[in-house]
Amino acid sequence: FWSHHACSSSGGVLLILSLSFLRLFDHTYEDTLEKGRCHIVFCCGRYGNIALVVVHVEPLWTYSRKCRFLRKLHSIVSENSNFLFVLLGDFNFEALGEATYNATADTNLVHNKRLASYFSDTFADFTEWYQPDYTRRGNSSDKVVLSRLDRIYSNHCSWQLADCNVGSS
């Protein structure tokens, strides 16, 4: 995730790929699902195809707008079943079973999990490449709040991930 504006509601997405990685594929093409919010790089090769999707779910969108965005993304996944998809970015909601940690008060806060449930149901065939560290630190004058809003998911079969030495941080 990358933002080029000082305002937190202005976003952008950025994905940097090395040339050595791109040379593993015969050809690549790109698609923008939503300008500044979702960009996809499709890499096609003789040993397989991978689609790298960088996502930024806008926190100021309504719940229905966020669901429409996720449905559009899922329809692209469904239409390209010959690709391994990797979704990475700022989802702006906590995964099910997680909470925001208020470091100042040493308390956990569980927010509305409606969007997390919707994502989990919609992308049921995806597995998170789990990393335990907090990815966001919110500071205000009276508290420090930590959460894990940035995550990576893949539709790679979860039983095969153990053989792939997958790591994320």
Short mmCIF file of C-alpha atoms in Angstrom, two decimals:
data_model
loop_
_atom_site.label_atom_id
_atom_site.label_comp_id
_atom_site.label_asym_id
_atom_site.label_seq_id
_atom_site.Cartn_x
_atom_site.Cartn_y
_atom_site.Cartn_z
CA PHE A 1 0.00 0.00 0.00
CA TRP A 2 1.21 3.47 -0.82
CA SER A 3 -0.42 6.83 -0.36
CA HIS A 4 0.84 9.89 -2.18
CA HIS A 5 -1.31 12.39 -0.28
CA ALA A 6 -1.23 13.71 3.25
CA CYS A 7 -4.95 12.96 3.66
CA SER A 8 -5.56 9.44 4.95
CA SER A 9 -8.65 9.05 2.76
CA SER A 10 -6.56 9.49 -0.39
CA GLY A 11 -4.90 6.31 -1.45
CA GLY A 12 -2.91 4.60 -4.07
CA VAL A 13 -1.45 1.22 -4.72
CA LEU A 14 2.04 0.28 -5.75
CA LEU A 15 3.55 -3.07 -6.63
CA ILE A 16 7.26 -3.33 -7.38
CA LEU A 17 8.48 -6.45 -9.18
CA SER A 18 12.08 -7.24 -9.96
CA LEU A 19 13.09 -7.83 -13.55
CA SER A 20 14.53 -11.21 -12.55
CA PHE A 21 11.07 -12.24 -11.35
CA LEU A 22 9.36 -10.99 -14.51
CA ARG A 23 11.85 -12.87 -16.69
CA LEU A 24 10.44 -16.13 -15.27
CA PHE A 25 7.32 -15.54 -17.38
CA ASP A 26 6.68 -15.47 -21.12
CA HIS A 27 4.47 -12.39 -20.94
CA THR A 28 2.66 -10.15 -18.47
CA TYR A 29 -0.29 -7.81 -18.65
CA GLU A 30 -1.99 -5.51 -16.19
CA ASP A 31 -5.50 -4.52 -15.22
CA THR A 32 -6.78 -1.80 -12.92
CA LEU A 33 -9.90 -2.92 -11.12
CA GLU A 34 -10.31 0.41 -9.34
CA LYS A 35 -7.96 3.32 -9.85
CA GLY A 36 -5.86 3.92 -6.74
CA ARG A 37 -7.49 0.96 -4.97
CA CYS A 38 -6.76 -2.26 -6.87
CA HIS A 39 -4.23 -3.14 -9.54
CA ILE A 40 -3.49 -6.62 -10.93
CA VAL A 41 -0.41 -7.91 -12.72
CA PHE A 42 -1.02 -11.16 -14.62
CA CYS A 43 2.16 -13.18 -15.27
CA CYS A 44 1.90 -16.06 -17.74
CA GLY A 45 4.57 -18.72 -18.11
CA ARG A 46 5.19 -22.26 -19.23
CA TYR A 47 5.36 -23.48 -15.62
CA GLY A 48 2.23 -21.68 -14.47
CA ASN A 49 0.41 -18.40 -14.18
CA ILE A 50 0.28 -16.02 -11.24
CA ALA A 51 -1.80 -12.89 -10.69
CA LEU A 52 -0.50 -10.42 -8.13
CA VAL A 53 -3.23 -8.15 -6.79
CA VAL A 54 -2.45 -5.11 -4.68
CA VAL A 55 -5.52 -3.93 -2.77
CA HIS A 56 -6.46 -0.90 -0.70
CA VAL A 57 -9.99 -1.03 0.71
CA GLU A 58 -11.04 2.57 1.32
CA PRO A 59 -12.10 2.90 4.97
CA LEU A 60 -14.54 5.74 4.21
CA TRP A 61 -16.58 3.66 1.75
CA THR A 62 -19.93 2.38 2.91
CA TYR A 63 -20.25 -1.29 3.78
CA SER A 64 -22.21 -1.97 0.56
CA ARG A 65 -19.54 -0.18 -1.53
CA LYS A 66 -16.81 -2.31 0.07
CA CYS A 67 -18.80 -5.47 -0.64
CA ARG A 68 -19.28 -4.46 -4.31
CA PHE A 69 -15.53 -3.89 -4.58
CA LEU A 70 -14.75 -7.31 -3.10
CA ARG A 71 -17.36 -8.98 -5.36
CA LYS A 72 -15.76 -7.38 -8.43
CA LEU A 73 -12.38 -8.67 -7.31
CA HIS A 74 -13.75 -12.14 -6.69
CA SER A 75 -15.37 -12.22 -10.14
CA ILE A 76 -11.94 -11.58 -11.70
CA VAL A 77 -10.53 -14.46 -9.67
CA SER A 78 -13.39 -16.72 -10.82
CA GLU A 79 -12.95 -15.73 -14.48
CA ASN A 80 -9.22 -16.58 -14.39
CA SER A 81 -9.16 -20.02 -12.81
CA ASN A 82 -5.87 -20.89 -14.53
CA PHE A 83 -4.03 -18.36 -12.34
CA LEU A 84 -2.65 -18.62 -8.84
CA PHE A 85 -3.84 -15.39 -7.18
CA VAL A 86 -1.99 -13.53 -4.46
CA LEU A 87 -3.95 -10.69 -2.83
CA LEU A 88 -1.84 -8.30 -0.82
CA GLY A 89 -2.46 -4.94 0.68
CA ASP A 90 -4.36 -2.82 3.13
CA PHE A 91 -7.75 -4.39 3.76
CA ASN A 92 -8.73 -1.86 6.46
CA PHE A 93 -10.56 -4.45 8.51
CA GLU A 94 -9.26 -6.97 10.99
CA ALA A 95 -9.39 -10.65 10.20
CA LEU A 96 -11.89 -12.79 12.06
CA GLY A 97 -10.58 -13.80 15.47
CA GLU A 98 -8.40 -10.70 15.80
CA ALA A 99 -8.73 -7.40 17.63
CA THR A 100 -7.16 -3.97 17.73
CA TYR A 101 -4.76 -3.62 20.64
CA ASN A 102 -4.80 -0.40 22.64
CA ALA A 103 -1.20 -0.37 23.90
CA THR A 104 -1.79 2.58 26.21
CA ALA A 105 -4.65 0.93 28.12
CA ASP A 106 -3.43 -2.66 27.54
CA THR A 107 -6.86 -3.68 26.20
CA ASN A 108 -8.17 -5.35 23.07
CA LEU A 109 -11.02 -3.82 21.07
CA VAL A 110 -13.13 -5.98 18.78
CA HIS A 111 -14.76 -3.86 16.10
CA ASN A 112 -17.70 -4.74 13.91
CA LYS A 113 -16.67 -7.90 12.02
CA ARG A 114 -19.31 -7.71 9.30
CA LEU A 115 -16.83 -6.98 6.48
CA ALA A 116 -14.37 -9.57 7.80
CA SER A 117 -17.15 -12.17 7.67
CA TYR A 118 -18.11 -11.09 4.16
CA PHE A 119 -14.50 -11.34 2.98
CA SER A 120 -14.06 -14.73 4.64
CA ASP A 121 -17.21 -16.08 2.97
CA THR A 122 -16.44 -14.56 -0.44
CA PHE A 123 -12.79 -15.65 -0.51
CA ALA A 124 -13.33 -18.96 1.29
CA ASP A 125 -10.83 -20.72 -1.00
CA PHE A 126 -8.04 -18.30 -0.01
CA THR A 127 -5.47 -18.85 2.74
CA GLU A 128 -3.70 -16.07 4.57
CA TRP A 129 0.08 -16.06 4.48
CA TYR A 130 0.08 -15.25 8.15
CA GLN A 131 2.54 -12.92 9.79
CA PRO A 132 1.97 -12.17 13.47
CA ASP A 133 3.27 -8.59 13.67
CA TYR A 134 1.03 -5.56 13.81
CA THR A 135 1.00 -3.69 10.50
CA ARG A 136 -0.51 -0.41 11.63
CA ARG A 137 0.24 1.89 14.52
CA GLY A 138 -2.33 4.60 15.14
CA ASN A 139 -1.20 7.45 17.35
CA SER A 140 -3.31 10.10 18.96
CA SER A 141 -2.54 12.47 21.80
CA ASP A 142 -3.76 10.03 24.44
CA LYS A 143 -3.26 6.51 23.05
CA VAL A 144 -1.32 4.16 20.80
CA VAL A 145 -3.42 1.60 18.93
CA LEU A 146 -1.97 -1.39 17.05
CA SER A 147 -3.73 -3.55 14.47
CA ARG A 148 -3.03 -5.97 11.65
CA LEU A 149 -4.83 -4.46 8.65
CA ASP A 150 -2.30 -5.32 5.93
CA ARG A 151 -2.34 -8.97 4.94
CA ILE A 152 -1.51 -11.41 2.14
CA TYR A 153 -3.88 -14.11 0.86
CA SER A 154 -3.54 -16.75 -1.84
CA ASN A 155 -5.78 -19.33 -3.48
CA HIS A 156 -2.86 -21.77 -3.45
CA CYS A 157 -4.02 -25.04 -1.87
CA SER A 158 -3.28 -24.67 1.83
CA TRP A 159 -1.93 -28.22 2.12
CA GLN A 160 0.68 -27.38 -0.52
CA LEU A 161 1.89 -24.21 1.17
CA ALA A 162 3.96 -26.23 3.66
CA ASP A 163 6.20 -27.34 0.77
CA CYS A 164 6.61 -23.82 -0.63
CA ASN A 165 8.54 -22.14 2.20
CA VAL A 166 6.09 -19.23 2.22
CA GLY A 167 6.87 -16.34 4.50
CA SER A 168 5.52 -12.83 4.90
CA SER A 169 6.26 -9.87 7.08
#
